[in-house]
Short mmCIF file of C-alpha atoms and ligand atoms in Angstrom, two decimals:
data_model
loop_
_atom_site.label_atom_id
_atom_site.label_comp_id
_atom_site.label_asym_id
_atom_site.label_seq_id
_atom_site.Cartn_x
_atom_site.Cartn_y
_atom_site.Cartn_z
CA UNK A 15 1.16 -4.08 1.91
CA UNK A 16 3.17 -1.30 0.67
CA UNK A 17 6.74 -1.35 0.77
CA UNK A 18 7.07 2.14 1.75
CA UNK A 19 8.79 2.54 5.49
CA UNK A 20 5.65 4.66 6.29
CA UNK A 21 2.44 4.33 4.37
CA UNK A 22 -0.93 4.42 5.71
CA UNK A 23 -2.93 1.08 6.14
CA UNK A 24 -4.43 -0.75 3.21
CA UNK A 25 -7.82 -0.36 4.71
CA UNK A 26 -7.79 3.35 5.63
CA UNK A 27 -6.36 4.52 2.45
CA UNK A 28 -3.31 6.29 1.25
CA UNK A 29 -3.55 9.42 0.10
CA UNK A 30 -0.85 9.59 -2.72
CA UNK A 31 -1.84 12.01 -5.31
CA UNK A 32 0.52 10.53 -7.72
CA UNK A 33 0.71 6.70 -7.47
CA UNK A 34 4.41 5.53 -7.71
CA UNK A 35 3.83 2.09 -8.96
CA UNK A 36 4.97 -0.67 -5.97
CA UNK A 37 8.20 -2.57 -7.07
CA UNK A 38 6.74 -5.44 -8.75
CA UNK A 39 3.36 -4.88 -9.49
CA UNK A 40 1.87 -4.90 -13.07
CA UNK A 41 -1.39 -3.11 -14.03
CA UNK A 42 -3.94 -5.73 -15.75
CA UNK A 43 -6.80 -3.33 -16.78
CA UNK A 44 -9.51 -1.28 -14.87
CA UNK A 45 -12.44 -2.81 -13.68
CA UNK A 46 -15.56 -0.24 -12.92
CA UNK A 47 -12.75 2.50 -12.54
CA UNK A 48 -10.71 0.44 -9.90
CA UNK A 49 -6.84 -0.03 -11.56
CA UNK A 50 -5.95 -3.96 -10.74
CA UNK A 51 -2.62 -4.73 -10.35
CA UNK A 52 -0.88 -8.31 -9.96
CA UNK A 53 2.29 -8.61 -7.85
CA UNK A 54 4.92 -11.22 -9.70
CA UNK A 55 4.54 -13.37 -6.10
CA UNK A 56 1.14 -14.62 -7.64
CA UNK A 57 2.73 -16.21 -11.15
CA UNK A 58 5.14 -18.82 -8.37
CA UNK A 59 1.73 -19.47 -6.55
CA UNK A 60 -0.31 -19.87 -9.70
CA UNK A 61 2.20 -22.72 -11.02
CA UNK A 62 2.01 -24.05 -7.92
CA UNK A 63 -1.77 -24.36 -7.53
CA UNK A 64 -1.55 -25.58 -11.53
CA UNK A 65 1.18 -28.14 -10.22
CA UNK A 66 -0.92 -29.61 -6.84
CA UNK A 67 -4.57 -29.59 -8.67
CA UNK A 68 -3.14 -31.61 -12.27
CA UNK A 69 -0.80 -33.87 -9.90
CA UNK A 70 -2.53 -34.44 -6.66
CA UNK A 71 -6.19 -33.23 -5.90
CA UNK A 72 -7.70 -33.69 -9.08
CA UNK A 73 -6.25 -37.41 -10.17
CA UNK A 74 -7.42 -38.46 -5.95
CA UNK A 75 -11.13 -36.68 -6.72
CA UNK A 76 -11.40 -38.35 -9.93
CA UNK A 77 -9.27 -41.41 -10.57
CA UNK A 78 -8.77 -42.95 -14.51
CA UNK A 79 -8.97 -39.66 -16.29
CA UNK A 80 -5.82 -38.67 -18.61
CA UNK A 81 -2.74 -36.20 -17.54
CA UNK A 82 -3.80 -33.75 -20.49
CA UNK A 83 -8.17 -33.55 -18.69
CA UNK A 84 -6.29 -33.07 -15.01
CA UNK A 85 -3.62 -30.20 -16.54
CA UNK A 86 -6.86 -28.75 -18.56
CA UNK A 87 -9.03 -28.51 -15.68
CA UNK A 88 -6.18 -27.94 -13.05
CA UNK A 89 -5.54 -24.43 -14.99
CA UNK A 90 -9.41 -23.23 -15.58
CA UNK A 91 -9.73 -24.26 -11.75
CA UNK A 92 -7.01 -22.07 -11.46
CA UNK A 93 -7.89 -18.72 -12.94
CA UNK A 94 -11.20 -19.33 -11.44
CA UNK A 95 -9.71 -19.16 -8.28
CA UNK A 96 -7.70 -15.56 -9.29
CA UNK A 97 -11.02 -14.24 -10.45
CA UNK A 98 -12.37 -15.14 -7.03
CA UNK A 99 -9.85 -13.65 -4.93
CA UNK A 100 -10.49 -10.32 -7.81
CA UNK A 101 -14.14 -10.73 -6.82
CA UNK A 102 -13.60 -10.52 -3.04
CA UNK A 103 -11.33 -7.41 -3.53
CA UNK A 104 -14.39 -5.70 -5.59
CA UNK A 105 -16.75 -6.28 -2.94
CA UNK A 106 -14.72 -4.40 -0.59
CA UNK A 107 -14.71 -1.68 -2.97
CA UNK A 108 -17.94 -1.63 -4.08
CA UNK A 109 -19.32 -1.38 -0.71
CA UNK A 110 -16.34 1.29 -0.22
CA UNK A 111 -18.12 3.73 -2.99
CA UNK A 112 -21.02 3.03 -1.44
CA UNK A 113 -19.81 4.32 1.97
CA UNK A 114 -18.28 7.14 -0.05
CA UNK A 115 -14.80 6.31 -0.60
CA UNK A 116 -12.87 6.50 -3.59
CA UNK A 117 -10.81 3.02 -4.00
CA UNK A 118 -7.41 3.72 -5.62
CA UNK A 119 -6.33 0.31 -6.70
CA UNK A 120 -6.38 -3.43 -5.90
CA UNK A 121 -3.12 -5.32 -5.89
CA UNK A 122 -3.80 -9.18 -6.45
CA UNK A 123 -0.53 -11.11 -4.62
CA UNK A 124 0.54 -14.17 -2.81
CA UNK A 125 -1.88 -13.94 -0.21
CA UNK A 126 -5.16 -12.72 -2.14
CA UNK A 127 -5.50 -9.15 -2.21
CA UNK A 128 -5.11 -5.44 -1.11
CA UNK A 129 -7.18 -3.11 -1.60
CA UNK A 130 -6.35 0.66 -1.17
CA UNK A 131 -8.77 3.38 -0.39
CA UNK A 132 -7.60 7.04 -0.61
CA UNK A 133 -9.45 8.14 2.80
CA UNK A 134 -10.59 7.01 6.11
CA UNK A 135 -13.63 5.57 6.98
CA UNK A 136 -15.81 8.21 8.24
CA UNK A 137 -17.63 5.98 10.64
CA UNK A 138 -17.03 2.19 12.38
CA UNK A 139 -20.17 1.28 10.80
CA UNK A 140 -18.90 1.90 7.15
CA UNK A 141 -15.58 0.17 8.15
CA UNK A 142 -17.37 -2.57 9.47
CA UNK A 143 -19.44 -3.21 6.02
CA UNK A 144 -16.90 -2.46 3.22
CA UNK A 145 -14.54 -5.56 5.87
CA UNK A 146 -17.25 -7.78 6.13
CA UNK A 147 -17.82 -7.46 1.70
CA UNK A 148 -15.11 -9.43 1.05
CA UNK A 149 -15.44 -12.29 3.19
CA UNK A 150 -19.07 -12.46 2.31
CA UNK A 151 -18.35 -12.70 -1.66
CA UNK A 152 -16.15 -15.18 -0.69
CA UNK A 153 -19.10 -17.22 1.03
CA UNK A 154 -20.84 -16.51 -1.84
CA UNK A 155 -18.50 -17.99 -4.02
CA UNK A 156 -17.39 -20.85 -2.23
CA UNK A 157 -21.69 -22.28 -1.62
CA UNK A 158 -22.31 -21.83 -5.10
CA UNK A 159 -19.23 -24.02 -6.36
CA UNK A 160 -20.20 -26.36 -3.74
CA UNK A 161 -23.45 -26.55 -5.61
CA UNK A 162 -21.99 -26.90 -8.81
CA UNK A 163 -20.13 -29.78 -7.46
CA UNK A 164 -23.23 -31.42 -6.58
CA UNK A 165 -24.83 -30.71 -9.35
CA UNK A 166 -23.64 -34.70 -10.66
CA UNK A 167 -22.12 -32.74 -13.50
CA UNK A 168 -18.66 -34.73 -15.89
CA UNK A 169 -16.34 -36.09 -13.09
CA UNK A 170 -13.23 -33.43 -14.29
CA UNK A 171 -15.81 -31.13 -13.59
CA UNK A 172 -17.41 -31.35 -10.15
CA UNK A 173 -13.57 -32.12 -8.80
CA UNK A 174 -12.51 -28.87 -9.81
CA UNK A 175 -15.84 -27.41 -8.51
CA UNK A 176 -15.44 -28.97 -5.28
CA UNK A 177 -11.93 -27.83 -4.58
CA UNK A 178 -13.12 -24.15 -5.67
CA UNK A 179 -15.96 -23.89 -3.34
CA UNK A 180 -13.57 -25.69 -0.68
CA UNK A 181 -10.95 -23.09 -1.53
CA UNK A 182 -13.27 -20.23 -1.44
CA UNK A 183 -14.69 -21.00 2.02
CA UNK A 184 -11.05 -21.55 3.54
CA UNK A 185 -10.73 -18.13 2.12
CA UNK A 186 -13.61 -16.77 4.18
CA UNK A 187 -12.46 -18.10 7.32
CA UNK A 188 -8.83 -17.34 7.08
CA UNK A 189 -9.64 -13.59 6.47
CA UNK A 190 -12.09 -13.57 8.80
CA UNK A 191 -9.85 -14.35 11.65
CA UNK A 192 -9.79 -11.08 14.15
CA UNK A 193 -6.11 -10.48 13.08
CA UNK A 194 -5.41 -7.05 11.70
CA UNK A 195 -4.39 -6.41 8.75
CA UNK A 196 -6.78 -9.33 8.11
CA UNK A 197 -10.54 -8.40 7.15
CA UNK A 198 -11.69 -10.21 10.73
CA UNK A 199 -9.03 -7.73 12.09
CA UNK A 200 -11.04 -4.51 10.36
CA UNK A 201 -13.96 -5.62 11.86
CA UNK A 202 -12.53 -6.30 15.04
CA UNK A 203 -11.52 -2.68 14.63
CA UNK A 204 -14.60 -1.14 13.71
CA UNK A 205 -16.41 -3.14 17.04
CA UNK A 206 -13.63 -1.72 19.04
CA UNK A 207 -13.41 2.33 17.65
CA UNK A 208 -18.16 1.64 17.77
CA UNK A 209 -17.40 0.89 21.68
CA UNK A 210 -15.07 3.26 22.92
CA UNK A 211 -14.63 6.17 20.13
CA UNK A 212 -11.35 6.17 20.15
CA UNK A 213 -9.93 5.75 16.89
CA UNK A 214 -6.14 5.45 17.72
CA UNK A 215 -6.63 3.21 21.09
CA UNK A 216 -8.83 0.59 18.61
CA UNK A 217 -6.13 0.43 16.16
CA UNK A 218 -2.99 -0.33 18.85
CA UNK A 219 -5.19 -2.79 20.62
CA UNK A 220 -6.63 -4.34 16.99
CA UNK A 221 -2.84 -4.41 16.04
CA UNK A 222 -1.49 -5.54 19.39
CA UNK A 223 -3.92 -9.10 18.11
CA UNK A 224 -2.49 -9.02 14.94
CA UNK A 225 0.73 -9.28 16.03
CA UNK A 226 -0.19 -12.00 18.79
CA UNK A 227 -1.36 -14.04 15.63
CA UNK A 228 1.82 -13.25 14.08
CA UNK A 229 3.70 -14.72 16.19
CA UNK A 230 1.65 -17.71 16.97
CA UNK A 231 1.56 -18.44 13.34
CA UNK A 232 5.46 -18.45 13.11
CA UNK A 233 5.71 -20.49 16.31
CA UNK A 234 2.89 -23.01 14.72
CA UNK A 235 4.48 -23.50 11.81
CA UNK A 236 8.05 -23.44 12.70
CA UNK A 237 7.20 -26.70 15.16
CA UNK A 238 5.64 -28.03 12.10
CA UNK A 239 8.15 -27.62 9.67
CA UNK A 240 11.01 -28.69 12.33
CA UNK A 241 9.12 -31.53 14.15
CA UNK A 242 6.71 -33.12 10.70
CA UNK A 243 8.88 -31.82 8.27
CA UNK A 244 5.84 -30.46 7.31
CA UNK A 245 5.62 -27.89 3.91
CA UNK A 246 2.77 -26.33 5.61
CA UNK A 247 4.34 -25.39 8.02
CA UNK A 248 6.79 -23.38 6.01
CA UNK A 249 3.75 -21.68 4.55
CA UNK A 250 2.37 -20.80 7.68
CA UNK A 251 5.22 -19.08 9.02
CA UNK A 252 5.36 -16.62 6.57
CA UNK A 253 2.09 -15.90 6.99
CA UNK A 254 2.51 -15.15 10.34
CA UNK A 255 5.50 -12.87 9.18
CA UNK A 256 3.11 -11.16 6.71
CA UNK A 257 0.80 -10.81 9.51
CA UNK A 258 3.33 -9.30 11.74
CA UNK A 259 4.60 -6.92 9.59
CA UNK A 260 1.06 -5.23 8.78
CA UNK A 261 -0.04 -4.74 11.97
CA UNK A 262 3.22 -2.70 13.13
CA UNK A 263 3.01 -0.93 10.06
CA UNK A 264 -0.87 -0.01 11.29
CA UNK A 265 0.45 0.82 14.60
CA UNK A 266 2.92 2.94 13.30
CA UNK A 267 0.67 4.88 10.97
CA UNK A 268 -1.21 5.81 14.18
CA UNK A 269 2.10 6.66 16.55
CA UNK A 270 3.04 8.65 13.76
CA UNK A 271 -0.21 10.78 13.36
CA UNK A 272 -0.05 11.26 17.10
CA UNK A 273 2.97 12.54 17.36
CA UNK A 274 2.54 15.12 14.99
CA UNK A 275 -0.31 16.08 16.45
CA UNK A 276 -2.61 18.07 14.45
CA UNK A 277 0.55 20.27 12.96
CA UNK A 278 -0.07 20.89 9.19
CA UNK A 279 2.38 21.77 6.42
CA UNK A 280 2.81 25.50 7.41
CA UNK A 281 3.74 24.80 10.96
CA UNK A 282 6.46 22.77 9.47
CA UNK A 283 7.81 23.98 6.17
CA UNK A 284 10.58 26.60 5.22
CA UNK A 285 8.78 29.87 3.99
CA UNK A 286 9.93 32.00 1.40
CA UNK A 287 12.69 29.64 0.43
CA UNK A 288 15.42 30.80 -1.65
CA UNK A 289 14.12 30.17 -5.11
CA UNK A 290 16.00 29.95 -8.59
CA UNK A 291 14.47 31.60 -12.19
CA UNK A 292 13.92 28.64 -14.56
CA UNK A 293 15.70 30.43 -17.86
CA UNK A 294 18.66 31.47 -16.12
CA UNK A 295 21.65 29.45 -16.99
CA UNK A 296 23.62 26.74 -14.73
CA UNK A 297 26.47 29.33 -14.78
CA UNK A 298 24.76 32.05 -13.65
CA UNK A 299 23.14 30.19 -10.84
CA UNK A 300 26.61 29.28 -9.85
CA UNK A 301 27.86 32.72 -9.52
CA UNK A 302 24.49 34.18 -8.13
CA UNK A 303 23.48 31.50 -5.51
CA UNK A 304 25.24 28.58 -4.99
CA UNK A 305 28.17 30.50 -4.31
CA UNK A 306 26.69 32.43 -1.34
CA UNK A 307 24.09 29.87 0.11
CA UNK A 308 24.83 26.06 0.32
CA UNK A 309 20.88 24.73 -0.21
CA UNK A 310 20.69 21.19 -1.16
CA UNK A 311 17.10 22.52 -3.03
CA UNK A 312 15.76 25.35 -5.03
CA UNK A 313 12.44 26.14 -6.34
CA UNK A 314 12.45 27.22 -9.68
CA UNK A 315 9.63 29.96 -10.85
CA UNK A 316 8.86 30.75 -14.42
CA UNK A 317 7.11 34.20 -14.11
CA UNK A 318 6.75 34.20 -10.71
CA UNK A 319 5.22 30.28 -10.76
CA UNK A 320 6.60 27.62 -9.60
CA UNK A 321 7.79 24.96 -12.23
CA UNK A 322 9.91 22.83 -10.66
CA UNK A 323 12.76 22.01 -7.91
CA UNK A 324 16.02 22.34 -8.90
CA UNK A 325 18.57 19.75 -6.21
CA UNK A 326 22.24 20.85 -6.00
CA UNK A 327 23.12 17.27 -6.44
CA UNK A 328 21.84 17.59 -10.61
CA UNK A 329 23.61 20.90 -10.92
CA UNK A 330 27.10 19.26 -9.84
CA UNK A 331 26.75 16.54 -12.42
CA UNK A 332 26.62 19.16 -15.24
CA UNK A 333 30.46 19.29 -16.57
CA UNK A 334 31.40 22.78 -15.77
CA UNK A 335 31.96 22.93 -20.18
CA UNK A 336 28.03 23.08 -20.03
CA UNK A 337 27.52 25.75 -17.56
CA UNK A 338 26.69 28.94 -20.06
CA UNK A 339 24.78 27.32 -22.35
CA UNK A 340 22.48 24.91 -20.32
CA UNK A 341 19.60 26.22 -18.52
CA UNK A 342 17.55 25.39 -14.81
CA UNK A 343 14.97 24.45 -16.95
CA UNK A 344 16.70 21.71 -18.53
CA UNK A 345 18.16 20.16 -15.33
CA UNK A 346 15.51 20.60 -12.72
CA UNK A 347 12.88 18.03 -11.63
CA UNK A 348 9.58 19.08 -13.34
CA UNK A 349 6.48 19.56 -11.47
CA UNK A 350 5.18 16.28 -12.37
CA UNK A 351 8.23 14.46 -11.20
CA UNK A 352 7.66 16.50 -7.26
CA UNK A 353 5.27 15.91 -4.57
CA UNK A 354 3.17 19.30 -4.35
CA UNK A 355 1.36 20.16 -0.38
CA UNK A 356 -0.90 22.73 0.48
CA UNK A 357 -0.69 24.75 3.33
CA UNK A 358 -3.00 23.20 4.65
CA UNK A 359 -2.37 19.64 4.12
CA UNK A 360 -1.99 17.09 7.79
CA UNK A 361 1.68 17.07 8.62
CA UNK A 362 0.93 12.99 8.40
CA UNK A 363 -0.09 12.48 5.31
CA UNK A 364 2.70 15.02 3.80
CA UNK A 365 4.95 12.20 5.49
CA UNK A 366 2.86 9.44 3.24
CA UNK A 367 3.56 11.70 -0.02
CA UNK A 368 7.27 12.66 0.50
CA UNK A 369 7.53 8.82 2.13
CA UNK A 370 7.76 7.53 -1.57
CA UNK A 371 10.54 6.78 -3.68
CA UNK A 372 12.29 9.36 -4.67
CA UNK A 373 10.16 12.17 -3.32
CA UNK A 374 12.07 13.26 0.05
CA UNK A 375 10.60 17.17 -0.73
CA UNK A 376 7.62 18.76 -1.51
CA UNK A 377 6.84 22.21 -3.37
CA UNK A 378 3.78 23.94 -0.85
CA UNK A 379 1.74 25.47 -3.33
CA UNK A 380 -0.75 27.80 -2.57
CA UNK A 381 -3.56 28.82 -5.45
CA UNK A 382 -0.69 28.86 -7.85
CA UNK A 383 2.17 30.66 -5.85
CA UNK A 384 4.83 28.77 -4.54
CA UNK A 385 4.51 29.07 -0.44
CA UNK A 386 7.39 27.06 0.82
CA UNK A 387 9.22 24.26 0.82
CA UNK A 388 9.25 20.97 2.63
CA UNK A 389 11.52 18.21 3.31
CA UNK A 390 11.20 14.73 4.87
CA UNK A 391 13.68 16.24 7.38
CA UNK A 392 11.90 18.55 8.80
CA UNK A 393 9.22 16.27 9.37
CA UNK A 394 11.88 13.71 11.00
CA UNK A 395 12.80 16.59 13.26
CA UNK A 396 8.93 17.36 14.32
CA UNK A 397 8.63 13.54 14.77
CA UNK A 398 11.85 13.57 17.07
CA UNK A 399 10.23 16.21 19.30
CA UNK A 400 6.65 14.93 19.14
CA UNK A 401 8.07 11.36 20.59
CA UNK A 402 10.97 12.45 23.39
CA UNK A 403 8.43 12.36 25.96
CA UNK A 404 6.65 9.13 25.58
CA UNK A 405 10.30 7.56 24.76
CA UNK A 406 12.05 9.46 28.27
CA UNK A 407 8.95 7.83 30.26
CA UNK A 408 10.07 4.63 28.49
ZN1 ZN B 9 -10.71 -9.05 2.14
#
């Protein structure tokens, strides 16, 4: 899940034209165009699979073999295991291009993975099949180590096999449990939005679940952890918090689109904002603007196009020695470094792009002229009006 205090669901895509890496996250490569990233949760659980296959499950499968053939296997078991939890992430997004949706990135972590799609589905049908993928890969996977194990291949083998295709299939079932953001919980979704066509009463229902797993999960495993002392238990709690937290953040995707309606970025954004010219110098700007009109933001235009956004805040940290010879240019925020809207653009997913670290305003850009201007404020303000109603009938 993202760590963003809005961002649209995993499954259902986030439309971020610029990606600002999640805290902790690494890229590892691209695999058929999808970016795969690892979160540093999944080196602690990879020493700790390591650690409970060389120590425990292995040396109990297959007894008399030495501590170097159990730490060996333990850590090809291992990877095996990451490159089946990568495998059930591309079969989500394979299916996903097949449905027509671009897949932005996959984000391998504690609890397997996440994959992010840049758009809805367009249908319940195609939500249905790029949820059910993953789980199926994972079926996949775990029969055919089951074979393998079978196969009556060297003991450190089919030990390591077994606990693979065991692993695997756990892996099916967990994620197939109907609890949102699980994959069971898509489906459960896409059966839901097939039956009544309602796209936001399938997701507050399909998260209302999730969060009744939730909390049963951190109920279960609280009494476990209290009353056996159980590690388990421990584990299963946070799950249940994981849980939890994804399917508010689903509901509150979908509050949030509803109460801004279908306003776009024009209905919302300052016009014609005051703007700034990008060679003029830090003195000048002083003299000219900032000393009649207290904005916190200005657009800067180079010939009439927009460049960049120039924030008060920058200008004040420039030691007033500086002010004649140093330039807009050189202390704005380049275009790259801004979040640019169209006209256009859903009021909701301008919230997702200026949601991001950092971002907070937008430049609305229209076929190369700058159009306005718009802050997370002013979306705050449309989201404060949008929601006094349903809040004063409580
Ligand atoms: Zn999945």
């Amino acid at each position: 899940m993202a760590s963003d205090a809005l961002s649209r669901p995993s499954v259902g895509g986030a439309a971020k034209r610029k990606r600002r890496t999640m805290d902790g996250n690494f890229t590892i490569g691209r695999f058929g165009g999808v970016e795969v990233r690892l979160h540093w949760s999944l080196i602690a659980v990879f020493a700790l699979i390591v650690w409970s296959l060389a120590d425990g499950v292995l040396p109990s499968q297959n007894p008399g073999l030495s501590d170097g053939t159990y730490f060996g296997a333990a850590i090809v078991a291992s990877l095996l295991f990451l490159a089946s939890i990568l495998l059930h992430e591309l079969g989500h997004s394979w299916v996903a291009r097949r449905e027509g949706i671009e897949v932005d990135s996959i984000t391998l972590w504690l609890f397997g993975g996440v994959a992010e799609f840049k758009d809805r589905f367009a249908s319940a049908g195609a939500e249905f099949r790029v949820a059910l993928a993953g789980p199926l890969v994972s079926i996949g996977l775990g029969v055919l180590f089951v074979l393998i194990a079978l196969a009556g291949l060297p003991s450190a083998v089919d030990g390591a096999a077994a606990w693979l295709g065991y692993i695997n299939l756990i892996l099916a079932a967990f994620n197939l449990l109907p609890a949102s953001p699980l994959d069971g919980g898509r489906v459960l979704h896409a059966a839901l939005w097939r039956a009544k066509g309602d796209y936001a009463w399938a997701t507050r229902v399909a998260s209302e679940i999730g969060q009744g797993f939730g909390y049963l999960f951190i109920a279960l495993g609280l009494v476990m952890f209290i009353f056996q002392g159980s590690f388990s238990g421990a584990w299963l709690a946070f799950i249940g918090w994981y849980l939890l937290q994804g399917a508010k953040a689903e509901a509150r995707y979908v509050a949030t689109e509803q109460a801004l309606g279908g306003l776009r970025v024009r209905d919302l954004m300052v016009p014609q904002p005051l703007t700034v010219d990008a060679d003029s110098t830090i003195g000048r700007f002083m003299d000219d603007v900032a000393a009649s009109h207290r904005f916190t933001t200005y657009p800067v235009l180079d010939g009439g196009r927009p460049v960049g956004l120039l924030a008060f805040a920058s200008v004040a940290a420039v030691p007033r020695s500086e002010w004649d010879a140093r330039r807009v240019r050189d202390t704005m925020a380049p275009l790259d470094d801004v979040p640019l809207l169209t006209e256009d653009q859903r009021a909701v997913d301008a919230l997702v792009e200026l949601s991001a670290p950092n971002a907070n305003r937008g430049l609305v850009v229209d076929d190369g002229h700058l159009a306005g201007l718009l802050s997370i404020t002013d979306l705050a303000r449309a989201l404060e009006v949008g929601r006094s109603p349903a809040q004063a009938r409580g």
